[in-house]
Coordinates of C-alpha atoms and ligand atoms in Angstrom, one line a residue:
X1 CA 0.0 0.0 0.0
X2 CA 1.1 3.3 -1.1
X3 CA -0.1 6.6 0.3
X4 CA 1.3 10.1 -1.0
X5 CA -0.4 13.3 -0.2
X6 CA -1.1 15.9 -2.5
X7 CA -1.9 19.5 -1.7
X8 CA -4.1 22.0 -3.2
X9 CA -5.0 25.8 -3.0
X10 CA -8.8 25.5 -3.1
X11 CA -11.0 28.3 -4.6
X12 CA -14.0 28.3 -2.7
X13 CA -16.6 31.4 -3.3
X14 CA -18.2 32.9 -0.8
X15 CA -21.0 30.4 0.4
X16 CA -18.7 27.7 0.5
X17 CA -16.0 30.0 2.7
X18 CA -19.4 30.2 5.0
X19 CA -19.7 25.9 5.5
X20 CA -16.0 25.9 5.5
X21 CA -16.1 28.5 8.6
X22 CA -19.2 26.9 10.2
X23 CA -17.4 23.3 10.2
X24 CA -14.0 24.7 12.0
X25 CA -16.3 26.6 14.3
X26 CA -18.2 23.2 15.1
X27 CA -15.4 21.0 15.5
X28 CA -14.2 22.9 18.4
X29 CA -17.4 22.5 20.3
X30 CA -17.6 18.4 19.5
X31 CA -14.0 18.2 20.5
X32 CA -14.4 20.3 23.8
X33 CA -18.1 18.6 24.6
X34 CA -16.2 14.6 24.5
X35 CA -13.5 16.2 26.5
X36 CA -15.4 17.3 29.1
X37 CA -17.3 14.2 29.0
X38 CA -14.8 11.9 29.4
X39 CA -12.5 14.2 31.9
X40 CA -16.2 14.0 34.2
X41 CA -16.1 10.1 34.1
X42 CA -12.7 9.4 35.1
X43 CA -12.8 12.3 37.7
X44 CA -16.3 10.7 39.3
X45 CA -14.3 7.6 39.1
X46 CA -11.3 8.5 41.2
X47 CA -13.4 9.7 44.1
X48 CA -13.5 7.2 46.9
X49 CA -16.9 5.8 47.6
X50 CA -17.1 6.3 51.3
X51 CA -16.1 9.7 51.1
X52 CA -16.5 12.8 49.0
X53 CA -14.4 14.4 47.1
X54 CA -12.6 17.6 48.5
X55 CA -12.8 19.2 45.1
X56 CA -16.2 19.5 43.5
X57 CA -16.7 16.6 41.5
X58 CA -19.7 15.2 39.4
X59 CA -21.7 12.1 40.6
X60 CA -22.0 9.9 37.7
X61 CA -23.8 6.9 37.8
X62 CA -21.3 3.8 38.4
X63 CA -23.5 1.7 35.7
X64 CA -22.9 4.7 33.4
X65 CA -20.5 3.2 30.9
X66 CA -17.0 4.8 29.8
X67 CA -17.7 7.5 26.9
X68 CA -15.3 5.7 24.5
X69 CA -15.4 6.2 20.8
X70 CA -18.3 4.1 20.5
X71 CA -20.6 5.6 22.8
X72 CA -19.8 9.1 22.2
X73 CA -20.6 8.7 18.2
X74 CA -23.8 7.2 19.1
X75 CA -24.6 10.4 21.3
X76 CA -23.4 12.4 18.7
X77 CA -25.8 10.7 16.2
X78 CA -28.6 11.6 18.8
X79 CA -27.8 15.2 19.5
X80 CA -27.5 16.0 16.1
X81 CA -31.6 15.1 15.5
X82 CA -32.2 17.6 18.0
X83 CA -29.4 20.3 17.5
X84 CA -30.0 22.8 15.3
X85 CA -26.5 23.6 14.5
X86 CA -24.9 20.0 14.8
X87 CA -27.4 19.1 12.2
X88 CA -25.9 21.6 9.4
X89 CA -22.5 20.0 9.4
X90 CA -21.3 16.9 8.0
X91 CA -22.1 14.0 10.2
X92 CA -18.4 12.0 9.2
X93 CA -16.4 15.1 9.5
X94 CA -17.7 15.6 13.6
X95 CA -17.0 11.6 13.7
X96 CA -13.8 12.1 13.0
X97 CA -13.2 14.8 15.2
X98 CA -14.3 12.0 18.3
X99 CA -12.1 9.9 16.3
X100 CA -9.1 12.0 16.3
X101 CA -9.7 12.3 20.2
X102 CA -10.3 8.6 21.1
X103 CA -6.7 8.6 19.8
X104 CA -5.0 11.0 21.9
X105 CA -6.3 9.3 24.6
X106 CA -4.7 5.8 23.4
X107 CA -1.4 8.2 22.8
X108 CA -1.7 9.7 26.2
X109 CA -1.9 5.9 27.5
X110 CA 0.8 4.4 25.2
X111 CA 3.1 7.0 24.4
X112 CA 2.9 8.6 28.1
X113 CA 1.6 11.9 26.3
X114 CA 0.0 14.9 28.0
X115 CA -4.1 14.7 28.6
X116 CA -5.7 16.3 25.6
X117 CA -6.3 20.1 25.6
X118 CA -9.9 22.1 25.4
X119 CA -9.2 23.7 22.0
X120 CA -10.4 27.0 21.1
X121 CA -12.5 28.1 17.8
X122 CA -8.9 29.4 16.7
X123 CA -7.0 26.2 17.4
X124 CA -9.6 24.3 15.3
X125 CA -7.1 25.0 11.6
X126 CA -8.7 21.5 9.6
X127 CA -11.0 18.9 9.4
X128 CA -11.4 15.9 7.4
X129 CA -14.2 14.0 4.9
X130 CA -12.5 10.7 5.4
X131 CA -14.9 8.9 2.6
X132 CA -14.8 10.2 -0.8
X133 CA -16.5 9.7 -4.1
X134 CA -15.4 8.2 -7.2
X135 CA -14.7 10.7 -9.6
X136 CA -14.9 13.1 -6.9
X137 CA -12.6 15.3 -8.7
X138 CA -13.3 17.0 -12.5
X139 CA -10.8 19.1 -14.2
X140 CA -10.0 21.8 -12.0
X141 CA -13.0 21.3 -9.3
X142 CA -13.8 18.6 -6.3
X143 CA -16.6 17.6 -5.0
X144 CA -16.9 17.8 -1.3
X145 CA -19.6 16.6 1.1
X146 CA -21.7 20.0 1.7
X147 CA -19.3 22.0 -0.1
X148 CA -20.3 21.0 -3.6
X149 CA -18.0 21.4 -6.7
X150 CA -15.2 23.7 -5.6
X151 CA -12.7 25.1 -7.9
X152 CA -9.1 24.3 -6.8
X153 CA -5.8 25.3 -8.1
X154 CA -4.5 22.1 -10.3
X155 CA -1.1 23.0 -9.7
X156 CA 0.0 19.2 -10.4
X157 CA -1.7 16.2 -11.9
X158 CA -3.5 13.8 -9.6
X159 CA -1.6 10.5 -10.4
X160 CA -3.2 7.8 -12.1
X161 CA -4.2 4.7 -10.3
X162 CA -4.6 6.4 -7.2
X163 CA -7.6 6.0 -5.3
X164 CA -8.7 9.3 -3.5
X165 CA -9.2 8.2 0.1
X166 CA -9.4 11.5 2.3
X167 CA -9.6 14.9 1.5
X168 CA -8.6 17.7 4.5
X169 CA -9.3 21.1 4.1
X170 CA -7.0 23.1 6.0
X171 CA -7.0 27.0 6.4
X172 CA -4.3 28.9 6.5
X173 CA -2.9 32.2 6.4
X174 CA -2.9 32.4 2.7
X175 CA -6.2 30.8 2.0
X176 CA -7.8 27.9 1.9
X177 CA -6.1 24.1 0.9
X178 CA -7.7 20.5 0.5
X179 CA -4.9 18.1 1.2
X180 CA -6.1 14.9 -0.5
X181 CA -4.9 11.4 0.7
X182 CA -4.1 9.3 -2.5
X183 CA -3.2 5.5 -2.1
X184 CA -2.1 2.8 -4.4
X185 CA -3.4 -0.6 -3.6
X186 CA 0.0 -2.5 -4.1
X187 CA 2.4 -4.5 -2.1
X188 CA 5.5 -3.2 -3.1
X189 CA 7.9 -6.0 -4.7
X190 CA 5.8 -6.7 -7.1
X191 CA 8.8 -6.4 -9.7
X192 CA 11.4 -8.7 -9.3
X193 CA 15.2 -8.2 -8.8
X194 CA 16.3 -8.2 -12.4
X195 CA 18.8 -6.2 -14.3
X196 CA 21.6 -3.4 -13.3
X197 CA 21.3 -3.3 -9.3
X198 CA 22.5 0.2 -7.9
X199 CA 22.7 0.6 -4.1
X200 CA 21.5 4.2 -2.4
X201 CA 23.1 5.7 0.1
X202 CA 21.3 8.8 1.7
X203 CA 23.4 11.2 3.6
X204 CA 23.4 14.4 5.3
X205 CA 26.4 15.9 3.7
X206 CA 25.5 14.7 0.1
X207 CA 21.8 13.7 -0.8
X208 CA 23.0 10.6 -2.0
X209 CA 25.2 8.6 -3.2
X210 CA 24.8 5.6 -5.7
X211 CA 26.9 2.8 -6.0
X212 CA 28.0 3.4 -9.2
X213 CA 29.9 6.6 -7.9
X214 CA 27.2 9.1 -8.2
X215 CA 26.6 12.0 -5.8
X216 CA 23.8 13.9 -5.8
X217 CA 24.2 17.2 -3.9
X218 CA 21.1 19.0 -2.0
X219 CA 19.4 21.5 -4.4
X220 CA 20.6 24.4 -3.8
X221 CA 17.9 26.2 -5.1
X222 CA 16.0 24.9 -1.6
X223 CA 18.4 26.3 0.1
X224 CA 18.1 29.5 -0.8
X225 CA 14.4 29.8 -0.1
X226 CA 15.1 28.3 3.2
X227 CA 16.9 31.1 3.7
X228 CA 14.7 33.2 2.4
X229 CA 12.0 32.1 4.8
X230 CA 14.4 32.4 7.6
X231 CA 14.7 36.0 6.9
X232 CA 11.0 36.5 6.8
X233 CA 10.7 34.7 10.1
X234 CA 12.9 36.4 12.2
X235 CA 11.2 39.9 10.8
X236 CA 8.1 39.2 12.2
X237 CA 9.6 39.3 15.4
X238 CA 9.4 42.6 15.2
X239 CA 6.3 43.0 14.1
X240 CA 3.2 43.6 16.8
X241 CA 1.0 40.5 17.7
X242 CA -2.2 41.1 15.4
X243 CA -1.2 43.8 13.5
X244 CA -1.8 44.2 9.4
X245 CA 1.9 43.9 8.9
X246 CA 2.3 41.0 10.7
X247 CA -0.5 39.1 9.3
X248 CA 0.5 40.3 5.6
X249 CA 4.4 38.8 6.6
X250 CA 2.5 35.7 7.8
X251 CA 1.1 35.1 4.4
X252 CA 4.4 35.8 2.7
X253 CA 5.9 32.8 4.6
X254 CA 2.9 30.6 4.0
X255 CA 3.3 31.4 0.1
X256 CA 7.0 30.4 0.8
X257 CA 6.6 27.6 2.7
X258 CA 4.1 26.0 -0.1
X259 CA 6.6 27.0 -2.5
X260 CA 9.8 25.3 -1.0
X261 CA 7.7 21.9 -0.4
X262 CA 5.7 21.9 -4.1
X263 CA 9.6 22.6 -5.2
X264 CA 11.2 19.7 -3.1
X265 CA 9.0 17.5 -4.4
X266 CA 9.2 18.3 -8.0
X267 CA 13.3 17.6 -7.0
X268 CA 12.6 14.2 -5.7
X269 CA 10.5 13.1 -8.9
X270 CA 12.5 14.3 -10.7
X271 CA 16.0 12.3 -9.4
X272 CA 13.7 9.4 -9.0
X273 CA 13.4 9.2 -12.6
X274 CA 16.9 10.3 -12.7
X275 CA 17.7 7.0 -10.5
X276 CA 15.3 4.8 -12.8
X277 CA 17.0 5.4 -15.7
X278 CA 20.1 3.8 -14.7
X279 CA 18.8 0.5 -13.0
X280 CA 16.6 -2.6 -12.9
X281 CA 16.8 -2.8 -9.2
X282 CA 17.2 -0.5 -6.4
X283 CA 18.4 -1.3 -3.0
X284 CA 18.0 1.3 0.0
X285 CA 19.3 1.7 3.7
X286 CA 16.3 0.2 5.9
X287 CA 16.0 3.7 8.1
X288 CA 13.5 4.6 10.3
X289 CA 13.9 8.6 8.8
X290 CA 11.5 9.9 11.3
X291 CA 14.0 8.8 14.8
X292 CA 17.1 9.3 12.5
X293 CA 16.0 13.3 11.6
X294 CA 15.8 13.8 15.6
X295 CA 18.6 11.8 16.8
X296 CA 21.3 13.1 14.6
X297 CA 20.4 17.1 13.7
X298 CA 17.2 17.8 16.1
X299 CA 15.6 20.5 15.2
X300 CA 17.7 21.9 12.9
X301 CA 16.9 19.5 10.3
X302 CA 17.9 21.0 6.9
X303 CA 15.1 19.1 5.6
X304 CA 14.0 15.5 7.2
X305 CA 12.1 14.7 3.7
X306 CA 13.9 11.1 3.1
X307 CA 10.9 9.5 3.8
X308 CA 8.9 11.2 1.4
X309 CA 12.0 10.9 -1.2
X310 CA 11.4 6.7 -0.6
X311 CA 8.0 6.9 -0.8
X312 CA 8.3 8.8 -4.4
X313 CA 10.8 6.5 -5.4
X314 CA 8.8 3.6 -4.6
X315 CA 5.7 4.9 -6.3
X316 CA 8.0 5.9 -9.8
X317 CA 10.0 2.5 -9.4
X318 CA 6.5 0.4 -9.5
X319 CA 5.7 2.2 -12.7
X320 CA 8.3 1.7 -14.7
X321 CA 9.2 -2.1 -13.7
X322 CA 11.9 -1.0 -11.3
X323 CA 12.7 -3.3 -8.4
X324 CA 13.1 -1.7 -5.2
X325 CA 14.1 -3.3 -1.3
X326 CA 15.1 -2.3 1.6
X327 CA 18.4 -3.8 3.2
X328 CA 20.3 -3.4 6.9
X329 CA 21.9 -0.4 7.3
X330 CA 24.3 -1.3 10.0
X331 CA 28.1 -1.0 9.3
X332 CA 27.6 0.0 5.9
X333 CA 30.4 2.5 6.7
X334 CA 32.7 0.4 8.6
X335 CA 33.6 -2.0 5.6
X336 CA 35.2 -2.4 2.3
X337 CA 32.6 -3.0 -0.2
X338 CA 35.4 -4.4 -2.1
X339 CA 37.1 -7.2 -0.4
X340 CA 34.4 -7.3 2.7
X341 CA 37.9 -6.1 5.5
X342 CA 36.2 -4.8 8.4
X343 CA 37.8 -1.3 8.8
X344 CA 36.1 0.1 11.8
X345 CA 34.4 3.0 12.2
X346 CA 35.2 6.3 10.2
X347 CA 35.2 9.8 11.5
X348 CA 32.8 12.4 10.0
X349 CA 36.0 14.0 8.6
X350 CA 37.0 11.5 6.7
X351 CA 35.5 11.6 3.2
X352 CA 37.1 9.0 1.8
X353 CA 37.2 5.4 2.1
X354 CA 40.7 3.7 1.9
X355 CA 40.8 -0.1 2.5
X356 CA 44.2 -0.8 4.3
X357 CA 43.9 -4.4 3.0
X358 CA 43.1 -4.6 -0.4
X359 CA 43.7 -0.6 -1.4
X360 CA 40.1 0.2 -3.0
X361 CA 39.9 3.6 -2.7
X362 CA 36.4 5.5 -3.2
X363 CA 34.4 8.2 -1.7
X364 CA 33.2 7.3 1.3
X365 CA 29.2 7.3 1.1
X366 CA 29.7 5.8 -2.4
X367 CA 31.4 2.8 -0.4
X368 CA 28.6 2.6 1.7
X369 CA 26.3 2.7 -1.7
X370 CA 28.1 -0.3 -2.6
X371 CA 27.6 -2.3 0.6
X372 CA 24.0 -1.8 0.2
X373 CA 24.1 -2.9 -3.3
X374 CA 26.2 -6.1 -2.4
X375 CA 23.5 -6.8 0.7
X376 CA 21.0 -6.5 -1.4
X377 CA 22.1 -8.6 -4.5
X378 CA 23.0 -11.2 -2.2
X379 CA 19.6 -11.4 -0.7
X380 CA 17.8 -11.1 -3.6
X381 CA 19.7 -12.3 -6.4
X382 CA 18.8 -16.0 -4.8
X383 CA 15.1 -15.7 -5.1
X384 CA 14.7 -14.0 -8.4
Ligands
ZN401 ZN1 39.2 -3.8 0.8

């Protein structure tokens, strides 16, 4: 299964701005209404039965079940026959808003997260339709539940074979967007290990490096827009909380921000292809790109967007017949793709690999390329 996400500017006129509003105005109220409710229940069950509380609490009937997910859409259901305004907005988009809590309560539980938060009408930025039509989406307009056809800006092509599965409209500073979740019913390997193999080795320093002695350098491009927003961000510091200016600066780095991601993942397309063209199979560190981006640069992640790089090259690799795996990623840096000499670990300085047994000299991450190559041909050269 293969999920991308693609955003859009949406064009609403001035009715549809109206439901739009209403619904984020809503949301708030659901969220803040199952909060309460369930906050009441485990506080009525904390006080000790022979005693009262010292703090005021609720009595709640000890048969009165826990307002889980379940119990809380079937109230929902019932208060919106009765409530005026429940009953104007979409009946799956409040669902999923008891949804979306019933969840940070299992994160609170599993993850040892905060209790959730009472959100305010401006804390309320999107909500989601999580069932869509077929052929939801004509030209340059969508349908959407209450909405009707809205106009969006088509600033890419929907790709084909993708089944539409949400669509969240999110507002922002600089309008309105629909961010609609596409996903490819695959399973990945469907391709088998055939052909040229080239091994991938993704870096901080270089973007990558292949194992035919390819580096691919960050865009620079991106950086210069990063920069660019960077400048705009620390402006606003001077600028007054909630005044024109600020809000005007605010959409500036909105329009930026939309522009350096739409941009970064043209770039990733683009060298997916690029990679593509050379190779029948692709083999790729096994990285978990979400604990790597934290553990090694925190926040000051130049840009954590591997992941969405992999994803890409998955989705391109599928279509044109490419074969793509995983591999282990351990050592890949500590040994001589050439003659397999365990050299131990090399400094961050070090850009180069020498092999003090058999003399193979290379650039370091394209060594490591070539371990991942080997890996993978030897564990899936066998099968094919
Ligand atoms: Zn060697």
């Amino acid at each position: 299964m293969l999920t991308l996400t693609y955003e859009y500017k949406l064009i609403p006129d001035r009715q549809q701005i109206e439901v739009i509003e209403h619904t984020l105005s809503e949301g708030p109220s659901v969220w803040n209404y199952a909060l309460r409710e369930r906050k009441d229940w485990l506080a009525s069950r904390k006080s000790p039965v022979n005693a009262c509380s010292l703090k005021q609490e609720y009595i709640i009937s000890p048969d009165a079940p826990y307002p889980n997910y379940h119990n809380q859409a079937k109230s929902l259901t019932k208060a919106k026959k009765i409530n005026e305004v429940l009953k104007s907005v979409n009946a799956q988009v409040l669902q999923q808003v008891l949804r979306t809590l019933d969840r940070a309560f299992a994160d609170m539980q599993s993850k040892k997260l905060g209790f959730p938060r009472f959100k305010n009408k401006y804390r309320m930025r999107s909500y989601a339709y999580p069932q869509m039509l077929k052929n939801c989406v004509k030209g340059n307009q969508i349908k959407l539940p209450q909405l009707g056809w809205v106009k969006f800006r088509k600033s890419r092509e929907i790709p084909d074979g993708f089944e539409l599965k949400q669509a969240r409209i999110v507002r922002r500073a600089s309008g309105y967007f629909v961010m609609l979740s596409l996903q490819l019913d695959i399973s990945i390997p469907d391709v088998p290990f055939h052909g040229h193999p080239l091994g991938i080795d993704l870096g901080l320093d270089k973007f990558l490096a292949t194992s035919d002695g390819e580096l691919v350098d960050r865009p620079r491009f991106l950086n210069q827009l990063q920069r660019k927003r960077k400048l705009l961000q620390r402006r606003l510091r001077n600028k007054k909380k909630g005044s024109n200016n600020r809000q005007k600066l605010n959409q500036k780095i909105a329009r930026l921000h939309q522009r350096i991601s739409d941009t970064r993942k043209d770039w990733h397309f683009k060298l997916a292809h690029h990679l593509c063209d050379q190779a029948q199979s692709i083999f790729i560190e096994d990285i978990n790109f979400i604990s790597w981006a934290k553990g090694m640069f925190g926040k000051h992640t130049l840009d954590a967007s591997f992941g969405q790089f992999v994803t890409l090259l998955n989705w391109v690799a599928w279509k044109r017949d490419v074969f793509v795996a995983k591999v282990d990623k351990n050592y890949t840096s500590q040994i001589c793709p050439n003659c397999g000499f365990y050299a131990g670990k090399k400094l961050l300085s070090e850009r180069e690999h020498n092999c003090p047994e058999c003399g193979y000299k290379t650039h370091r991450d394209v060594a490591a390329a070539q371990i991942i190559r080997n890996r993978g041909v030897e564990e899936y050269a066998l099968l094919a």
